[in-house]
C-alpha positions as YAML, in Angstrom:
chain: A
units: angstrom
residues:
- id: 1
  name: MET
  ca: [45.31, 9.58, -18.03]
- id: 2
  name: MET
  ca: [43.11, 7.59, -20.42]
- id: 3
  name: LYS
  ca: [42.13, 5.21, -17.60]
- id: 4
  name: PHE
  ca: [41.22, 8.19, -15.40]
- id: 5
  name: LEU
  ca: [39.04, 9.68, -18.18]
- id: 6
  name: LYS
  ca: [37.42, 6.30, -18.75]
- id: 7
  name: PHE
  ca: [36.55, 5.83, -15.07]
- id: 8
  name: PHE
  ca: [35.44, 9.48, -14.82]
- id: 9
  name: SER
  ca: [33.11, 9.06, -17.83]
- id: 10
  name: ILE
  ca: [31.60, 5.85, -16.43]
- id: 11
  name: GLY
  ca: [31.06, 7.53, -13.05]
- id: 12
  name: LEU
  ca: [29.47, 10.55, -14.68]
- id: 13
  name: LEU
  ca: [27.09, 8.36, -16.68]
- id: 14
  name: LEU
  ca: [26.14, 6.33, -13.62]
- id: 15
  name: GLY
  ca: [25.56, 9.50, -11.59]
- id: 16
  name: THR
  ca: [23.44, 11.03, -14.34]
- id: 17
  name: SER
  ca: [21.39, 7.83, -14.66]
- id: 18
  name: SER
  ca: [20.80, 7.71, -10.89]
- id: 19
  name: GLN
  ca: [19.77, 11.36, -10.88]
- id: 20
  name: LEU
  ca: [17.29, 10.81, -13.71]
- id: 21
  name: GLN
  ca: [15.84, 7.79, -11.93]
- id: 22
  name: ALA
  ca: [15.49, 9.83, -8.74]
- id: 23
  name: GLN
  ca: [13.75, 12.62, -10.65]
- id: 24
  name: ASP
  ca: [11.48, 10.07, -12.30]
- id: 25
  name: SER
  ca: [10.58, 8.61, -8.90]
- id: 26
  name: LEU
  ca: [9.42, 12.06, -7.77]
- id: 27
  name: LYS
  ca: [6.95, 12.54, -10.61]
- id: 28
  name: SER
  ca: [3.41, 13.33, -9.54]
- id: 29
  name: VAL
  ca: [0.13, 11.94, -10.82]
- id: 30
  name: LEU
  ca: [-3.15, 13.86, -10.66]
- id: 31
  name: SER
  ca: [-6.35, 11.81, -10.64]
- id: 32
  name: PHE
  ca: [-10.10, 12.38, -10.51]
- id: 33
  name: GLN
  ca: [-12.52, 9.71, -9.31]
- id: 34
  name: LEU
  ca: [-16.29, 9.34, -8.99]
- id: 35
  name: GLY
  ca: [-17.97, 6.62, -6.99]
- id: 36
  name: VAL
  ca: [-21.01, 5.25, -5.22]
- id: 37
  name: ALA
  ca: [-20.97, 5.81, -1.43]
- id: 38
  name: ILE
  ca: [-22.78, 2.88, 0.24]
- id: 39
  name: PRO
  ca: [-23.56, 3.55, 3.93]
- id: 40
  name: THR
  ca: [-22.58, 0.81, 6.37]
- id: 41
  name: GLY
  ca: [-23.20, -0.05, 10.02]
- id: 42
  name: SER
  ca: [-25.34, 2.24, 12.17]
- id: 43
  name: PHE
  ca: [-25.11, 4.98, 9.55]
- id: 44
  name: ALA
  ca: [-27.38, 2.91, 7.29]
- id: 45
  name: LYS
  ca: [-29.83, 1.76, 10.00]
- id: 46
  name: ALA
  ca: [-33.36, 3.17, 9.93]
- id: 47
  name: ASP
  ca: [-35.19, 1.39, 12.77]
- id: 48
  name: ALA
  ca: [-35.50, 4.11, 15.42]
- id: 49
  name: ILE
  ca: [-34.34, 7.65, 16.09]
- id: 50
  name: THR
  ca: [-31.24, 7.23, 18.23]
- id: 51
  name: GLU
  ca: [-27.87, 8.92, 18.45]
- id: 52
  name: GLN
  ca: [-26.15, 6.29, 16.26]
- id: 53
  name: GLN
  ca: [-28.65, 5.57, 13.49]
- id: 54
  name: GLY
  ca: [-28.18, 7.68, 10.38]
- id: 55
  name: PHE
  ca: [-31.13, 6.72, 8.10]
- id: 56
  name: ALA
  ca: [-28.65, 7.16, 5.22]
- id: 57
  name: LEU
  ca: [-29.22, 6.10, 1.62]
- id: 58
  name: PRO
  ca: [-26.49, 5.31, -0.95]
- id: 59
  name: GLY
  ca: [-25.03, 8.51, -2.37]
- id: 60
  name: PHE
  ca: [-21.98, 9.58, -4.30]
- id: 61
  name: SER
  ca: [-18.35, 10.38, -3.70]
- id: 62
  name: ALA
  ca: [-15.91, 12.50, -5.73]
- id: 63
  name: ASN
  ca: [-12.28, 13.28, -5.11]
- id: 64
  name: LEU
  ca: [-9.31, 15.03, -6.65]
- id: 65
  name: GLU
  ca: [-6.01, 13.48, -5.62]
- id: 66
  name: LEU
  ca: [-2.34, 14.28, -6.21]
- id: 67
  name: VAL
  ca: [0.20, 11.51, -5.56]
- id: 68
  name: ALA
  ca: [3.84, 12.60, -5.28]
- id: 69
  name: GLY
  ca: [6.50, 9.94, -5.82]
- id: 70
  name: SER
  ca: [4.14, 8.01, -8.07]
- id: 71
  name: LYS
  ca: [6.98, 5.98, -9.63]
- id: 72
  name: ALA
  ca: [8.41, 4.90, -6.28]
- id: 73
  name: PRO
  ca: [7.22, 1.92, -4.18]
- id: 74
  name: ILE
  ca: [5.74, 4.38, -1.70]
- id: 75
  name: GLY
  ca: [4.10, 7.65, -2.73]
- id: 76
  name: TRP
  ca: [2.36, 10.37, -0.77]
- id: 77
  name: ALA
  ca: [-1.21, 11.45, -1.52]
- id: 78
  name: PHE
  ca: [-2.99, 14.77, -1.04]
- id: 79
  name: ARG
  ca: [-6.77, 14.63, -1.53]
- id: 80
  name: VAL
  ca: [-9.82, 16.86, -1.50]
- id: 81
  name: GLY
  ca: [-13.00, 14.78, -1.48]
- id: 82
  name: LEU
  ca: [-16.79, 15.14, -1.30]
- id: 83
  name: THR
  ca: [-19.30, 12.62, 0.05]
- id: 84
  name: ARG
  ca: [-23.07, 12.99, -0.05]
- id: 85
  name: ASN
  ca: [-25.74, 10.62, 1.34]
- id: 86
  name: PRO
  ca: [-29.48, 11.37, 1.07]
- id: 87
  name: LEU
  ca: [-31.71, 10.91, 4.13]
- id: 88
  name: ARG
  ca: [-34.21, 8.05, 4.11]
- id: 89
  name: ASP
  ca: [-36.98, 10.59, 4.68]
- id: 90
  name: SER
  ca: [-40.03, 8.28, 4.69]
- id: 91
  name: ALA
  ca: [-38.42, 6.00, 7.28]
- id: 92
  name: TYR
  ca: [-37.35, 8.99, 9.39]
- id: 93
  name: ARG
  ca: [-40.86, 10.44, 9.32]
- id: 94
  name: SER
  ca: [-42.32, 7.08, 10.36]
- id: 95
  name: ALA
  ca: [-39.81, 6.83, 13.21]
- id: 96
  name: LEU
  ca: [-40.77, 10.33, 14.36]
- id: 97
  name: ASP
  ca: [-44.43, 9.27, 14.51]
- id: 98
  name: LYS
  ca: [-43.57, 6.28, 16.70]
- id: 99
  name: THR
  ca: [-41.10, 8.10, 18.94]
- id: 100
  name: ARG
  ca: [-43.26, 11.14, 19.62]
- id: 101
  name: SER
  ca: [-46.71, 9.50, 19.50]
- id: 102
  name: SER
  ca: [-47.98, 12.35, 17.39]
- id: 103
  name: THR
  ca: [-49.04, 13.19, 13.86]
- id: 104
  name: ILE
  ca: [-46.26, 14.42, 11.57]
- id: 105
  name: THR
  ca: [-47.14, 16.37, 8.42]
- id: 106
  name: ASN
  ca: [-45.29, 18.47, 5.83]
- id: 107
  name: PHE
  ca: [-42.01, 16.64, 6.39]
- id: 108
  name: THR
  ca: [-39.42, 18.12, 4.00]
- id: 109
  name: VAL
  ca: [-35.68, 17.54, 3.65]
- id: 110
  name: GLU
  ca: [-33.45, 20.29, 2.27]
- id: 111
  name: HIS
  ca: [-30.27, 18.24, 2.17]
- id: 112
  name: GLY
  ca: [-28.88, 14.96, 3.48]
- id: 113
  name: TRP
  ca: [-25.53, 14.00, 5.00]
- id: 114
  name: ARG
  ca: [-22.58, 16.04, 3.68]
- id: 115
  name: SER
  ca: [-18.84, 15.74, 4.15]
- id: 116
  name: THR
  ca: [-15.89, 17.55, 2.56]
- id: 117
  name: GLN
  ca: [-12.56, 15.90, 3.37]
- id: 118
  name: PHE
  ca: [-8.99, 17.22, 3.29]
- id: 119
  name: LEU
  ca: [-6.75, 14.16, 3.53]
- id: 120
  name: THR
  ca: [-3.13, 13.08, 3.21]
- id: 121
  name: GLY
  ca: [-1.20, 9.85, 3.68]
- id: 122
  name: PRO
  ca: [0.99, 7.13, 2.13]
- id: 123
  name: VAL
  ca: [0.24, 5.09, -0.98]
- id: 124
  name: PHE
  ca: [1.91, 1.67, -1.33]
- id: 125
  name: ARG
  ca: [2.39, 0.48, -4.91]
- id: 126
  name: ILE
  ca: [2.76, -3.01, -6.43]
- id: 127
  name: PRO
  ca: [3.53, -2.68, -10.16]
- id: 128
  name: THR
  ca: [3.05, -5.52, -12.67]
- id: 129
  name: LYS
  ca: [3.51, -5.71, -16.42]
- id: 130
  name: ARG
  ca: [-0.07, -4.69, -17.26]
- id: 131
  name: ALA
  ca: [-1.33, -2.94, -14.14]
- id: 132
  name: GLU
  ca: [-0.38, -1.30, -10.89]
- id: 133
  name: PHE
  ca: [-2.03, -2.22, -7.62]
- id: 134
  name: ASN
  ca: [-2.01, 0.13, -4.65]
- id: 135
  name: PHE
  ca: [-3.07, 0.38, -1.03]
- id: 136
  name: LYS
  ca: [-3.56, 3.71, 0.74]
- id: 137
  name: ILE
  ca: [-4.16, 4.99, 4.26]
- id: 138
  name: LEU
  ca: [-5.30, 8.62, 4.45]
- id: 139
  name: GLY
  ca: [-6.24, 10.80, 7.39]
- id: 140
  name: GLY
  ca: [-7.18, 14.40, 7.92]
- id: 141
  name: LEU
  ca: [-10.10, 16.71, 8.61]
- id: 142
  name: ALA
  ca: [-13.69, 16.73, 7.40]
- id: 143
  name: LEU
  ca: [-16.12, 19.61, 7.23]
- id: 144
  name: ALA
  ca: [-19.35, 17.69, 7.85]
- id: 145
  name: ARG
  ca: [-23.03, 18.52, 8.19]
- id: 146
  name: ALA
  ca: [-26.06, 16.48, 9.23]
- id: 147
  name: PRO
  ca: [-29.35, 16.55, 7.30]
- id: 148
  name: LYS
  ca: [-31.51, 19.66, 7.40]
- id: 149
  name: PHE
  ca: [-35.24, 18.99, 7.61]
- id: 150
  name: SER
  ca: [-38.47, 20.52, 8.89]
- id: 151
  name: PHE
  ca: [-41.98, 19.27, 9.72]
- id: 152
  name: LEU
  ca: [-45.28, 20.13, 11.37]
- id: 153
  name: GLU
  ca: [-46.40, 18.19, 14.41]
- id: 154
  name: GLN
  ca: [-49.85, 18.03, 15.92]
- id: 155
  name: THR
  ca: [-49.40, 18.48, 19.69]
- id: 156
  name: ALA
  ca: [-53.09, 19.06, 20.50]
- id: 157
  name: PRO
  ca: [-56.35, 18.29, 18.68]
- id: 158
  name: THR
  ca: [-56.23, 21.58, 16.78]
- id: 159
  name: THR
  ca: [-52.65, 22.79, 17.30]
- id: 160
  name: PHE
  ca: [-49.68, 22.23, 15.03]
- id: 161
  name: ALA
  ca: [-46.16, 23.20, 16.05]
- id: 162
  name: SER
  ca: [-43.34, 23.82, 13.60]
- id: 163
  name: ASN
  ca: [-40.10, 21.91, 14.10]
- id: 164
  name: GLN
  ca: [-36.84, 21.97, 12.20]
- id: 165
  name: ALA
  ca: [-33.31, 20.66, 12.41]
- id: 166
  name: ASP
  ca: [-30.83, 23.15, 10.95]
- id: 167
  name: PRO
  ca: [-27.42, 21.78, 11.97]
- id: 168
  name: ALA
  ca: [-24.22, 23.76, 11.74]
- id: 169
  name: SER
  ca: [-21.15, 22.43, 9.97]
- id: 170
  name: THR
  ca: [-18.65, 20.70, 12.24]
- id: 171
  name: ILE
  ca: [-14.97, 19.89, 11.83]
- id: 172
  name: SER
  ca: [-13.92, 16.37, 12.76]
- id: 173
  name: PHE
  ca: [-11.30, 13.72, 12.01]
- id: 174
  name: SER
  ca: [-11.73, 11.74, 8.80]
- id: 175
  name: PHE
  ca: [-10.15, 8.44, 7.77]
- id: 176
  name: VAL
  ca: [-9.93, 6.61, 4.43]
- id: 177
  name: SER
  ca: [-8.32, 3.27, 3.59]
- id: 178
  name: GLY
  ca: [-8.64, 1.24, 0.43]
- id: 179
  name: VAL
  ca: [-7.20, -0.70, -2.47]
- id: 180
  name: GLY
  ca: [-7.11, 0.17, -6.15]
- id: 181
  name: VAL
  ca: [-5.77, -0.73, -9.56]
- id: 182
  name: ARG
  ca: [-4.31, 1.54, -12.23]
- id: 183
  name: LEU
  ca: [-4.61, 0.43, -15.87]
- id: 184
  name: PRO
  ca: [-2.45, 2.54, -18.24]
- id: 185
  name: PHE
  ca: [-3.84, 3.31, -21.71]
- id: 186
  name: SER
  ca: [-1.00, 5.69, -22.69]
- id: 187
  name: PRO
  ca: [2.46, 6.55, -21.34]
- id: 188
  name: THR
  ca: [1.00, 9.28, -19.12]
- id: 189
  name: SER
  ca: [-2.66, 8.35, -18.59]
- id: 190
  name: ALA
  ca: [-4.55, 5.51, -16.94]
- id: 191
  name: VAL
  ca: [-7.95, 4.29, -15.84]
- id: 192
  name: LEU
  ca: [-8.43, 3.87, -12.08]
- id: 193
  name: MET
  ca: [-10.71, 1.54, -10.14]
- id: 194
  name: GLY
  ca: [-10.90, 1.32, -6.40]
- id: 195
  name: VAL
  ca: [-12.74, 0.23, -3.26]
- id: 196
  name: GLU
  ca: [-12.38, 2.32, -0.09]
- id: 197
  name: TYR
  ca: [-13.76, 2.61, 3.42]
- id: 198
  name: SER
  ca: [-14.45, 6.21, 4.39]
- id: 199
  name: SER
  ca: [-15.51, 7.55, 7.80]
- id: 200
  name: ALA
  ca: [-16.06, 10.87, 9.58]
- id: 201
  name: TRP
  ca: [-17.84, 11.88, 12.79]
- id: 202
  name: VAL
  ca: [-20.79, 14.24, 12.36]
- id: 203
  name: GLN
  ca: [-22.57, 16.12, 15.15]
- id: 204
  name: ARG
  ca: [-26.33, 16.36, 14.79]
- id: 205
  name: ASN
  ca: [-29.67, 16.97, 16.52]
- id: 206
  name: TYR
  ca: [-31.45, 13.64, 16.31]
- id: 207
  name: ASP
  ca: [-34.70, 14.57, 18.06]
- id: 208
  name: VAL
  ca: [-36.24, 18.03, 17.87]
- id: 209
  name: PHE
  ca: [-38.98, 19.24, 20.20]
- id: 210
  name: ALA
  ca: [-41.66, 21.83, 19.51]
- id: 211
  name: ASN
  ca: [-40.25, 24.47, 21.85]
- id: 212
  name: GLN
  ca: [-36.80, 24.15, 20.22]
- id: 213
  name: MET
  ca: [-35.26, 24.12, 23.73]
- id: 214
  name: ASP
  ca: [-35.10, 20.42, 24.60]
- id: 215
  name: VAL
  ca: [-33.05, 19.13, 21.69]
- id: 216
  name: GLU
  ca: [-31.34, 15.75, 21.87]
- id: 217
  name: GLN
  ca: [-27.80, 16.18, 20.56]
- id: 218
  name: GLY
  ca: [-25.27, 13.56, 19.61]
- id: 219
  name: ARG
  ca: [-23.00, 12.43, 16.82]
- id: 220
  name: VAL
  ca: [-23.05, 9.68, 14.26]
- id: 221
  name: LEU
  ca: [-20.23, 7.97, 12.38]
- id: 222
  name: MET
  ca: [-20.70, 8.78, 8.70]
- id: 223
  name: ASN
  ca: [-19.11, 5.65, 7.25]
- id: 224
  name: ASN
  ca: [-19.34, 4.48, 3.64]
- id: 225
  name: LEU
  ca: [-18.01, 1.77, 1.41]
- id: 226
  name: VAL
  ca: [-17.01, 3.64, -1.75]
- id: 227
  name: VAL
  ca: [-16.69, 1.90, -5.14]
- id: 228
  name: SER
  ca: [-15.16, 4.30, -7.68]
- id: 229
  name: VAL
  ca: [-13.71, 4.71, -11.16]
- id: 230
  name: GLY
  ca: [-11.61, 7.55, -12.56]
- id: 231
  name: VAL
  ca: [-8.72, 8.70, -14.69]
- id: 232
  name: SER
  ca: [-5.18, 9.82, -13.88]
- id: 233
  name: PHE
  ca: [-2.75, 12.05, -15.77]
...
């Protein structure tokens, strides 16, 4: 009887310990990060007005992310993120002059490239004594919008026509991959640093004519290298 109670007690303790470890592995971590969004590839080019070139300047990125299973080797992330890139307006105006062989005046930009992402995916963790390194692959949908601008164009010696690009928001696939490090400064909080590649397709009107009928439409890959810092709780 004593042996049975002894084995039963040991089994109960082991079961309780395993259950606590399992619960601990399911803990979630909420983080907030801000970063610089550096356009890459055709998104950053500003040579000529084509379907691919984005005339994008460095902007900012912000995201709120929840990682479930944060104590396990593999967690699962849920993220809402924002990315904004201003338009290189002087270069775009100059390209319009060359492309259309006309005089452009009163060129104004209301907003640049915008993207709001809703992402999810796995997070792979490599813990060490002083830090935790991670690699993530996230995918989902982006609500994106191309720049909105307007200008006046001289189409005859004394005639100016008003032009504007007022794109609608489009829904497209978005992808994020990156590496990061988590540096704890308390049992529940940490400083985060990361580098990510972010991309989303955006539909846009890249050449606008005076009659607003013959509009060249296309899409550009809004891709950024994002360097960020943040905190987690």
